[in-house]
Amino acid sequence: MQKLRCVVERITYQNPENGYSVMRVKVKGYDELVTLVGNLLEIPAGSVLLCEGDWKVDKRYGSQFVAQTWEEVMPATLYGIEKYLGSGLVKGIGPKFAQLIVNCFGLDTIEIIETDIERLYEVPGIGRKRVEKIAESWEKQKDIKNVMLFLQGYGVSTAYAAKIYRQYGKESIDTVKTNPYKLADDIWGIGFKTADTIASKMGYEKNDLRRLKSGVTYTLSHMAEEGNVYAEEEQLVKSAIELLDADENPVRQAISEMLQSEDLIADAEAIYMPPFYYAEVGTANRLNKLLDFVEGSLFNIIPDISVISKQTGIEYDEVQAEAIREAVSSKVMVLTGGPGTGKTTTTQGIIAALKAMGLRILLAAPTGRAAKRMSEATGMEAKTIHRLLEYNPKDGYKRNDDNPLEGDVLIVDECSMIDLLLMNNLMKAIPGGMRLVLVGDIDQLPSVGAGNVLRDIIDSNRIPVIRLTRIFRQAQESRIVMSAHAINKGVFPDTSNGKNTDFFFIQQEDPEQAVDTIVKLVKERLPNAYKRPTSDIQVLTPMQRGVVGAANLNMALQTVLNPGQVSLNRSGYSFRQGDRVMQLRNNYDKEVFNGDLGYIEKVDMEDRTLFVCFDGRTVEYDVSELDELTLAYATTIHKSQGSEYPIVVMPVLMTHYVMLQRNLIYTGITRAKKICVLVGTKKALSFAIRNLSVLKRNTKLKERLNTLECQSAKVSMAAEPDADYGKRG
């Protein structure tokens, strides 16, 4: 093996899945930049690396140095020092000041910053505030470097090391030494597998109970990410053994001890993590109590539909009129229906009828965009559920059993998106005298989080349900609407293209060519045809991975739509000013939530931060927090729930066959307001329409709603934890 010392100039490619990276580096004695490849994830530009490996010649890309091992070292040349300081690792020093400092102190630069930082005042243009900023950042970097050096031996990337340092500070190394599995519990983005790699290198045995307990928790959390509220015992044992490559008896012992310590809760054959158990039981109990609450004579009022029609200017058919009457006479009701069936106009009628009774009405939806649409449709303020419940990271939900909502009626839209944990927190805040109207499209995908709340409520038969099925004449003129309903019924839609349609199908079998077609549609064809900016166009795809997956489409679209040079790199993406991005987790400190869309306003290379605008509000991200963001020129259909876009472009190819399901395609098409373009094959579309095999979710909410005094002996509601299960990576 040969050694190579180099300075990283730029990152060409990174695969966040396996860490494989391609970098262009400067090497002493070489006129041109050298290509460096290997497992080099999260190394920023400006880093000085000492690599061990071998040279090889790639048929396509030419000469490359393939690194087997590497370590980050302090730069020893003027160029290296300048590049290192200018990379943004040290806040207060960008490329401009890095050049000025190195010009002033040469090879002594790092020693002067280390031992005599006051001398920085000798550099033209550097004042007191900047020196203080540099001093603070340098000290912090030293601490982080120590943590990085320690963790590097266990295969942990620099970005994760920064996260660990931010969580534990100077205690980072001691914490990791004591119990590396704590990282998986405490730090978003560091999952069990990363913690397990560290623990393995520290000498933890495969049947170590600390490892097994963490692995069991990880198994359950992974199942929760797939929508399951609990695991059946044998399902949990089997999955944990598979994940951990452990022996059966120690796994069963770990589960048994976790049940004894109440880190897990068993209910018959089901094993829950406590937040999910309490949420399921709590939601069922509270809904049942709300249904059973006895109130005065208000419920006997029968609204005059003709009067409401005059008020709203809308003619209601019999089913819509029934929905209005049901909302007036019921304590809880569900209104469901597909696009064009009049959910919005019916909701307006319900609001008018309730207002006529003198009732105070609250409106809410799961996401900011859904709440905004609700406000526009009703002319009343609609809040996100989190805002309605006055959530803050320190105190949790201010509105709860002890401090309920003030009002007479709560109407919640886009209820198919509400997961079990959020539903429980919402139910805690609804007083006994309040009415609840749940509105949503039951045929859409279920919530991203665990549970199938709306479906379970409807299937329980405990709550009145009005289903709107008639497609109104105006909506019948839309091929988007008619195609969505056809697909929902299992019928292949009309895919003939024409000038007067809003629904197009472009035949393309080859995935690479499909990507080229999508890029041309977004960049030129659709903006030119409909005089719309590219910001009005959203690419939705069934999967994250693959040629026509969201990750690859994002890179292809970013290249043509925003080819800027100044960027921060993280998780395989380059983030540039002007990029469309999406938040990937609930971050209550920043008040941004999973699925929120924004635009990068500014990239600060000096401070290694960027600023994202979400609906007019600017939020700052440090470089180590960028794994919370992803490019969003293309996004998965799952992530598009609750959103609408003027134009939607959607690949439908057999390469996605594992995800091709009727409700997925239906959800994607119904996101389009004006134009929908499918790119792919009719075979794939037909396959999706026929595929009804939606994965069953483990949930007992339906059964619990039908059980009076649901588990009341077992659960004290007063002792119920106010858990938010959003931080786990």
Tab-separated table of N, CA, C and O in Angstrom, residues 121-210:
chain	number	residue	atom	x	y	z
A	121	TYR	N	-5.032	40.600	15.745
A	121	TYR	CA	-5.350	42.017	15.553
A	121	TYR	C	-4.399	42.671	14.560
A	121	TYR	O	-4.674	43.748	14.032
A	122	GLU	N	-3.250	42.015	14.306
A	122	GLU	CA	-2.276	42.542	13.348
A	122	GLU	C	-2.772	42.410	11.908
A	122	GLU	O	-2.243	43.042	10.995
A	123	VAL	N	-3.774	41.530	11.706
A	123	VAL	CA	-4.289	41.286	10.356
A	123	VAL	C	-5.268	42.397	9.990
A	123	VAL	O	-6.211	42.671	10.743
A	124	PRO	N	-5.078	43.057	8.845
A	124	PRO	CA	-5.981	44.152	8.449
A	124	PRO	C	-7.443	43.687	8.363
A	124	PRO	O	-7.731	42.630	7.795
A	125	GLY	N	-8.340	44.455	8.969
A	125	GLY	CA	-9.772	44.180	8.843
A	125	GLY	C	-10.342	43.261	9.912
A	125	GLY	O	-11.550	43.005	9.956
A	126	ILE	N	-9.489	42.707	10.792
A	126	ILE	CA	-9.984	41.815	11.846
A	126	ILE	C	-10.145	42.605	13.139
A	126	ILE	O	-9.183	43.156	13.677
A	127	GLY	N	-11.412	42.660	13.636
A	127	GLY	CA	-11.700	43.414	14.860
A	127	GLY	C	-11.929	42.491	16.055
A	127	GLY	O	-11.784	41.253	15.974
A	128	ARG	N	-12.304	43.116	17.167
A	128	ARG	CA	-12.458	42.401	18.449
A	128	ARG	C	-13.495	41.281	18.372
A	128	ARG	O	-13.258	40.154	18.800
A	129	LYS	N	-14.680	41.582	17.802
A	129	LYS	CA	-15.761	40.585	17.746
A	129	LYS	C	-15.333	39.344	16.972
A	129	LYS	O	-15.611	38.219	17.360
A	130	ARG	N	-14.625	39.586	15.852
A	130	ARG	CA	-14.198	38.455	15.020
A	130	ARG	C	-13.152	37.607	15.747
A	130	ARG	O	-13.188	36.368	15.704
A	131	VAL	N	-12.204	38.256	16.429
A	131	VAL	CA	-11.178	37.516	17.168
A	131	VAL	C	-11.830	36.669	18.266
A	131	VAL	O	-11.466	35.511	18.481
A	132	GLU	N	-12.804	37.259	18.974
A	132	GLU	CA	-13.512	36.507	20.021
A	132	GLU	C	-14.236	35.297	19.433
A	132	GLU	O	-14.236	34.209	19.999
A	133	LYS	N	-14.842	35.507	18.284
A	133	LYS	CA	-15.562	34.430	17.603
A	133	LYS	C	-14.603	33.306	17.192
A	133	LYS	O	-14.881	32.120	17.385
A	134	ILE	N	-13.439	33.703	16.642
A	134	ILE	CA	-12.428	32.731	16.208
A	134	ILE	C	-11.898	31.957	17.415
A	134	ILE	O	-11.749	30.733	17.373
A	135	ALA	N	-11.632	32.685	18.519
A	135	ALA	CA	-11.084	32.053	19.728
A	135	ALA	C	-12.045	31.006	20.275
A	135	ALA	O	-11.652	29.870	20.601
A	136	GLU	N	-13.332	31.382	20.371
A	136	GLU	CA	-14.352	30.462	20.884
A	136	GLU	C	-14.473	29.228	19.979
A	136	GLU	O	-14.509	28.089	20.455
A	137	SER	N	-14.518	29.471	18.676
A	137	SER	CA	-14.668	28.375	17.718
A	137	SER	C	-13.450	27.459	17.725
A	137	SER	O	-13.572	26.237	17.641
A	138	TRP	N	-12.235	28.063	17.851
A	138	TRP	CA	-11.011	27.259	17.856
A	138	TRP	C	-10.969	26.321	19.068
A	138	TRP	O	-10.613	25.149	18.934
A	139	GLU	N	-11.345	26.852	20.249
A	139	GLU	CA	-11.369	26.020	21.455
A	139	GLU	C	-12.362	24.875	21.306
A	139	GLU	O	-12.079	23.737	21.663
A	140	LYS	N	-13.525	25.237	20.773
A	140	LYS	CA	-14.557	24.216	20.568
A	140	LYS	C	-14.065	23.159	19.573
A	140	LYS	O	-14.251	21.967	19.769
A	141	GLN	N	-13.410	23.637	18.503
A	141	GLN	CA	-12.882	22.709	17.500
A	141	GLN	C	-11.871	21.751	18.099
A	141	GLN	O	-11.809	20.580	17.750
A	142	LYS	N	-11.038	22.265	19.049
A	142	LYS	CA	-10.037	21.415	19.712
A	142	LYS	C	-10.718	20.285	20.462
A	142	LYS	O	-10.321	19.127	20.389
A	143	ASP	N	-11.797	20.674	21.208
A	143	ASP	CA	-12.555	19.658	21.954
A	143	ASP	C	-13.189	18.652	20.998
A	143	ASP	O	-13.142	17.446	21.221
A	144	ILE	N	-13.785	19.200	19.927
A	144	ILE	CA	-14.416	18.325	18.938
A	144	ILE	C	-13.371	17.412	18.293
A	144	ILE	O	-13.613	16.225	18.086
A	145	LYS	N	-12.172	17.992	17.996
A	145	LYS	CA	-11.103	17.200	17.386
A	145	LYS	C	-10.736	16.014	18.266
A	145	LYS	O	-10.511	14.908	17.778
A	146	ASN	N	-10.655	16.268	19.582
A	146	ASN	CA	-10.332	15.175	20.507
A	146	ASN	C	-11.384	14.072	20.441
A	146	ASN	O	-11.074	12.888	20.422
A	147	VAL	N	-12.653	14.517	20.428
A	147	VAL	CA	-13.760	13.564	20.313
A	147	VAL	C	-13.663	12.823	18.977
A	147	VAL	O	-13.821	11.610	18.895
A	148	MET	N	-13.371	13.584	17.907
A	148	MET	CA	-13.273	12.987	16.575
A	148	MET	C	-12.158	11.954	16.501
A	148	MET	O	-12.334	10.871	15.943
A	149	LEU	N	-11.004	12.324	17.072
A	149	LEU	CA	-9.872	11.398	17.040
A	149	LEU	C	-10.202	10.107	17.778
A	149	LEU	O	-9.868	9.015	17.338
A	150	PHE	N	-10.896	10.242	18.920
A	150	PHE	CA	-11.296	9.070	19.702
A	150	PHE	C	-12.281	8.218	18.904
A	150	PHE	O	-12.130	7.000	18.805
A	151	LEU	N	-13.293	8.885	18.312
A	151	LEU	CA	-14.352	8.157	17.616
A	151	LEU	C	-13.911	7.612	16.260
A	151	LEU	O	-14.460	6.628	15.783
A	152	GLN	N	-12.926	8.298	15.658
A	152	GLN	CA	-12.454	7.861	14.344
A	152	GLN	C	-11.964	6.418	14.382
A	152	GLN	O	-12.144	5.651	13.441
A	153	GLY	N	-11.371	6.055	15.515
A	153	GLY	CA	-10.895	4.692	15.685
A	153	GLY	C	-12.024	3.676	15.688
A	153	GLY	O	-11.803	2.482	15.521
A	154	TYR	N	-13.258	4.171	15.880
A	154	TYR	CA	-14.420	3.283	15.888
A	154	TYR	C	-15.302	3.490	14.660
A	154	TYR	O	-16.471	3.110	14.635
A	155	GLY	N	-14.744	4.145	13.637
A	155	GLY	CA	-15.450	4.286	12.368
A	155	GLY	C	-16.567	5.305	12.350
A	155	GLY	O	-17.485	5.223	11.533
A	156	VAL	N	-16.508	6.304	13.243
A	156	VAL	CA	-17.562	7.315	13.311
A	156	VAL	C	-17.155	8.534	12.500
A	156	VAL	O	-16.040	9.034	12.632
A	157	SER	N	-18.064	9.046	11.652
A	157	SER	CA	-17.766	10.182	10.786
A	157	SER	C	-17.615	11.463	11.589
A	157	SER	O	-18.083	11.575	12.729
A	158	THR	N	-16.976	12.458	10.963
A	158	THR	CA	-16.775	13.747	11.626
A	158	THR	C	-18.107	14.429	11.955
A	158	THR	O	-18.240	15.073	12.982
A	159	ALA	N	-19.080	14.290	11.068
A	159	ALA	CA	-20.379	14.940	11.307
A	159	ALA	C	-21.072	14.337	12.525
A	159	ALA	O	-21.650	15.057	13.336
A	160	TYR	N	-21.036	13.011	12.648
A	160	TYR	CA	-21.634	12.377	13.817
A	160	TYR	C	-20.880	12.759	15.082
A	160	TYR	O	-21.467	12.938	16.144
A	161	ALA	N	-19.552	12.867	14.961
A	161	ALA	CA	-18.750	13.289	16.113
A	161	ALA	C	-19.191	14.672	16.592
A	161	ALA	O	-19.282	14.923	17.797
A	162	ALA	N	-19.473	15.575	15.636
A	162	ALA	CA	-19.948	16.923	16.001
A	162	ALA	C	-21.294	16.848	16.721
A	162	ALA	O	-21.535	17.583	17.687
A	163	LYS	N	-22.168	15.956	16.257
A	163	LYS	CA	-23.474	15.786	16.921
A	163	LYS	C	-23.298	15.255	18.344
A	163	LYS	O	-23.972	15.686	19.270
A	164	ILE	N	-22.397	14.265	18.483
A	164	ILE	CA	-22.138	13.679	19.801
A	164	ILE	C	-21.596	14.750	20.739
A	164	ILE	O	-22.018	14.855	21.898
A	165	TYR	N	-20.674	15.566	20.228
A	165	TYR	CA	-20.106	16.645	21.051
A	165	TYR	C	-21.192	17.645	21.450
A	165	TYR	O	-21.231	18.121	22.591
A	166	ARG	N	-22.084	17.977	20.508
A	166	ARG	CA	-23.146	18.939	20.826
A	166	ARG	C	-24.076	18.404	21.916
A	166	ARG	O	-24.589	19.155	22.724
A	167	GLN	N	-24.281	17.081	21.950
A	167	GLN	CA	-25.167	16.473	22.936
A	167	GLN	C	-24.497	16.368	24.308
A	167	GLN	O	-25.098	16.697	25.324
A	168	TYR	N	-23.251	15.922	24.335
A	168	TYR	CA	-22.616	15.597	25.619
A	168	TYR	C	-21.463	16.522	26.002
A	168	TYR	O	-20.958	16.431	27.126
A	169	GLY	N	-21.013	17.405	25.115
A	169	GLY	CA	-19.911	18.319	25.412
A	169	GLY	C	-18.644	17.577	25.804
A	169	GLY	O	-18.261	16.579	25.200
A	170	LYS	N	-17.984	18.063	26.849
A	170	LYS	CA	-16.714	17.483	27.296
A	170	LYS	C	-16.881	16.066	27.847
A	170	LYS	O	-15.895	15.342	28.032
A	171	GLU	N	-18.155	15.678	28.120
A	171	GLU	CA	-18.418	14.314	28.634
A	171	GLU	C	-18.558	13.280	27.506
A	171	GLU	O	-18.839	12.120	27.761
A	172	SER	N	-18.351	13.714	26.262
A	172	SER	CA	-18.637	12.853	25.100
A	172	SER	C	-17.890	11.522	25.174
A	172	SER	O	-18.471	10.442	25.043
A	173	ILE	N	-16.574	11.587	25.383
A	173	ILE	CA	-15.761	10.374	25.348
A	173	ILE	C	-16.149	9.425	26.492
A	173	ILE	O	-16.311	8.213	26.286
A	174	ASP	N	-16.346	9.996	27.699
A	174	ASP	CA	-16.737	9.161	28.854
A	174	ASP	C	-18.091	8.495	28.619
A	174	ASP	O	-18.287	7.323	28.956
A	175	THR	N	-19.030	9.241	28.029
A	175	THR	CA	-20.377	8.700	27.766
A	175	THR	C	-20.301	7.524	26.797
A	175	THR	O	-20.914	6.486	27.020
A	176	VAL	N	-19.552	7.702	25.731
A	176	VAL	CA	-19.425	6.641	24.723
A	176	VAL	C	-18.739	5.417	25.319
A	176	VAL	O	-19.138	4.272	25.068
A	177	LYS	N	-17.708	5.650	26.123
A	177	LYS	CA	-16.998	4.534	26.763
A	177	LYS	C	-17.912	3.754	27.710
A	177	LYS	O	-17.878	2.528	27.766
A	178	THR	N	-18.762	4.492	28.460
A	178	THR	CA	-19.637	3.862	29.457
A	178	THR	C	-20.710	2.999	28.789
A	178	THR	O	-20.944	1.860	29.164
A	179	ASN	N	-21.396	3.582	27.765
A	179	ASN	CA	-22.453	2.838	27.072
A	179	ASN	C	-22.691	3.441	25.695
A	179	ASN	O	-23.457	4.387	25.545
A	180	PRO	N	-22.030	2.890	24.672
A	180	PRO	CA	-22.184	3.460	23.328
A	180	PRO	C	-23.621	3.410	22.806
A	180	PRO	O	-23.997	4.187	21.924
A	181	TYR	N	-24.435	2.478	23.350
A	181	TYR	CA	-25.811	2.350	22.873
A	181	TYR	C	-26.683	3.539	23.282
A	181	TYR	O	-27.766	3.738	22.733
A	182	LYS	N	-26.189	4.328	24.218
A	182	LYS	CA	-26.901	5.542	24.621
A	182	LYS	C	-27.015	6.527	23.447
A	182	LYS	O	-27.960	7.293	23.352
A	183	LEU	N	-26.045	6.464	22.528
A	183	LEU	CA	-26.060	7.357	21.366
A	183	LEU	C	-27.331	7.159	20.551
A	183	LEU	O	-27.932	8.118	20.069
A	184	ALA	N	-27.743	5.903	20.374
A	184	ALA	CA	-28.933	5.596	19.572
A	184	ALA	C	-30.193	6.162	20.210
A	184	ALA	O	-31.145	6.534	19.519
A	185	ASP	N	-30.215	6.249	21.541
A	185	ASP	CA	-31.388	6.767	22.254
A	185	ASP	C	-31.428	8.290	22.264
A	185	ASP	O	-32.495	8.886	22.218
A	186	ASP	N	-30.245	8.909	22.338
A	186	ASP	CA	-30.179	10.347	22.614
A	186	ASP	C	-30.014	11.234	21.391
A	186	ASP	O	-30.353	12.413	21.438
A	187	ILE	N	-29.448	10.706	20.308
A	187	ILE	CA	-29.047	11.586	19.205
A	187	ILE	C	-29.751	11.187	17.919
A	187	ILE	O	-29.590	10.068	17.429
A	188	TRP	N	-30.525	12.137	17.366
A	188	TRP	CA	-31.229	11.874	16.124
A	188	TRP	C	-30.207	11.677	15.005
A	188	TRP	O	-29.233	12.409	14.878
A	189	GLY	N	-30.428	10.674	14.181
A	189	GLY	CA	-29.516	10.408	13.068
A	189	GLY	C	-28.505	9.327	13.372
A	189	GLY	O	-27.939	8.724	12.472
A	190	ILE	N	-28.233	9.086	14.672
A	190	ILE	CA	-27.337	7.995	15.040
A	190	ILE	C	-28.199	6.831	15.483
A	190	ILE	O	-28.755	6.821	16.574
A	191	GLY	N	-28.349	5.893	14.643
A	191	GLY	CA	-29.205	4.756	14.953
A	191	GLY	C	-28.444	3.644	15.650
A	191	GLY	O	-27.247	3.759	15.976
A	192	PHE	N	-29.140	2.570	15.880
A	192	PHE	CA	-28.548	1.424	16.568
A	192	PHE	C	-27.316	0.885	15.847
A	192	PHE	O	-26.327	0.524	16.473
A	193	LYS	N	-27.368	0.853	14.510
A	193	LYS	CA	-26.269	0.237	13.756
A	193	LYS	C	-24.952	0.974	13.960
A	193	LYS	O	-23.894	0.358	14.093
A	194	THR	N	-25.004	2.307	13.983
A	194	THR	CA	-23.793	3.094	14.245
A	194	THR	C	-23.276	2.807	15.651
A	194	THR	O	-22.087	2.566	15.854
A	195	ALA	N	-24.190	2.855	16.629
A	195	ALA	CA	-23.810	2.587	18.020
A	195	ALA	C	-23.250	1.167	18.162
A	195	ALA	O	-22.280	0.933	18.896
A	196	ASP	N	-23.846	0.237	17.429
A	196	ASP	CA	-23.411	-1.166	17.516
A	196	ASP	C	-22.013	-1.354	16.934
A	196	ASP	O	-21.220	-2.157	17.440
A	197	THR	N	-21.711	-0.618	15.866
A	197	THR	CA	-20.365	-0.679	15.273
A	197	THR	C	-19.321	-0.219	16.288
A	197	THR	O	-18.271	-0.853	16.449
A	198	ILE	N	-19.627	0.883	16.982
A	198	ILE	CA	-18.714	1.396	18.005
A	198	ILE	C	-18.545	0.359	19.122
A	198	ILE	O	-17.428	0.045	19.532
A	199	ALA	N	-19.681	-0.148	19.598
A	199	ALA	CA	-19.650	-1.108	20.714
A	199	ALA	C	-18.857	-2.363	20.342
A	199	ALA	O	-18.082	-2.890	21.146
A	200	SER	N	-19.046	-2.842	19.115
A	200	SER	CA	-18.341	-4.043	18.652
A	200	SER	C	-16.833	-3.834	18.701
A	200	SER	O	-16.082	-4.708	19.154
A	201	LYS	N	-16.396	-2.650	18.229
A	201	LYS	CA	-14.957	-2.348	18.247
A	201	LYS	C	-14.439	-2.151	19.667
A	201	LYS	O	-13.243	-2.235	19.902
A	202	MET	N	-15.362	-1.845	20.590
A	202	MET	CA	-14.976	-1.711	22.004
A	202	MET	C	-14.936	-3.064	22.729
A	202	MET	O	-14.604	-3.119	23.903
A	203	GLY	N	-15.355	-4.105	22.014
A	203	GLY	CA	-15.270	-5.428	22.606
A	203	GLY	C	-16.561	-5.979	23.181
A	203	GLY	O	-16.557	-7.000	23.879
A	204	TYR	N	-17.706	-5.312	22.899
A	204	TYR	CA	-18.990	-5.837	23.369
A	204	TYR	C	-19.296	-7.157	22.654
A	204	TYR	O	-19.173	-7.256	21.440
A	205	GLU	N	-19.720	-8.179	23.412
A	205	GLU	CA	-20.096	-9.463	22.829
A	205	GLU	C	-21.491	-9.378	22.212
A	205	GLU	O	-22.306	-8.535	22.623
A	206	LYS	N	-21.787	-10.290	21.257
A	206	LYS	CA	-23.067	-10.208	20.562
A	206	LYS	C	-24.252	-10.473	21.476
A	206	LYS	O	-25.365	-9.985	21.223
A	207	ASN	N	-24.066	-11.226	22.576
A	207	ASN	CA	-25.168	-11.518	23.498
A	207	ASN	C	-25.138	-10.645	24.755
A	207	ASN	O	-25.844	-10.937	25.725
A	208	ASP	N	-24.340	-9.575	24.733
A	208	ASP	CA	-24.310	-8.636	25.864
A	208	ASP	C	-25.715	-8.045	26.041
A	208	ASP	O	-26.315	-7.544	25.083
A	209	LEU	N	-26.240	-8.085	27.277
A	209	LEU	CA	-27.625	-7.659	27.501
A	209	LEU	C	-27.852	-6.186	27.157
A	209	LEU	O	-28.930	-5.803	26.699
A	210	ARG	N	-26.830	-5.345	27.369
A	210	ARG	CA	-26.966	-3.931	26.998
A	210	ARG	C	-27.189	-3.806	25.485
A	210	ARG	O	-28.009	-3.016	25.018
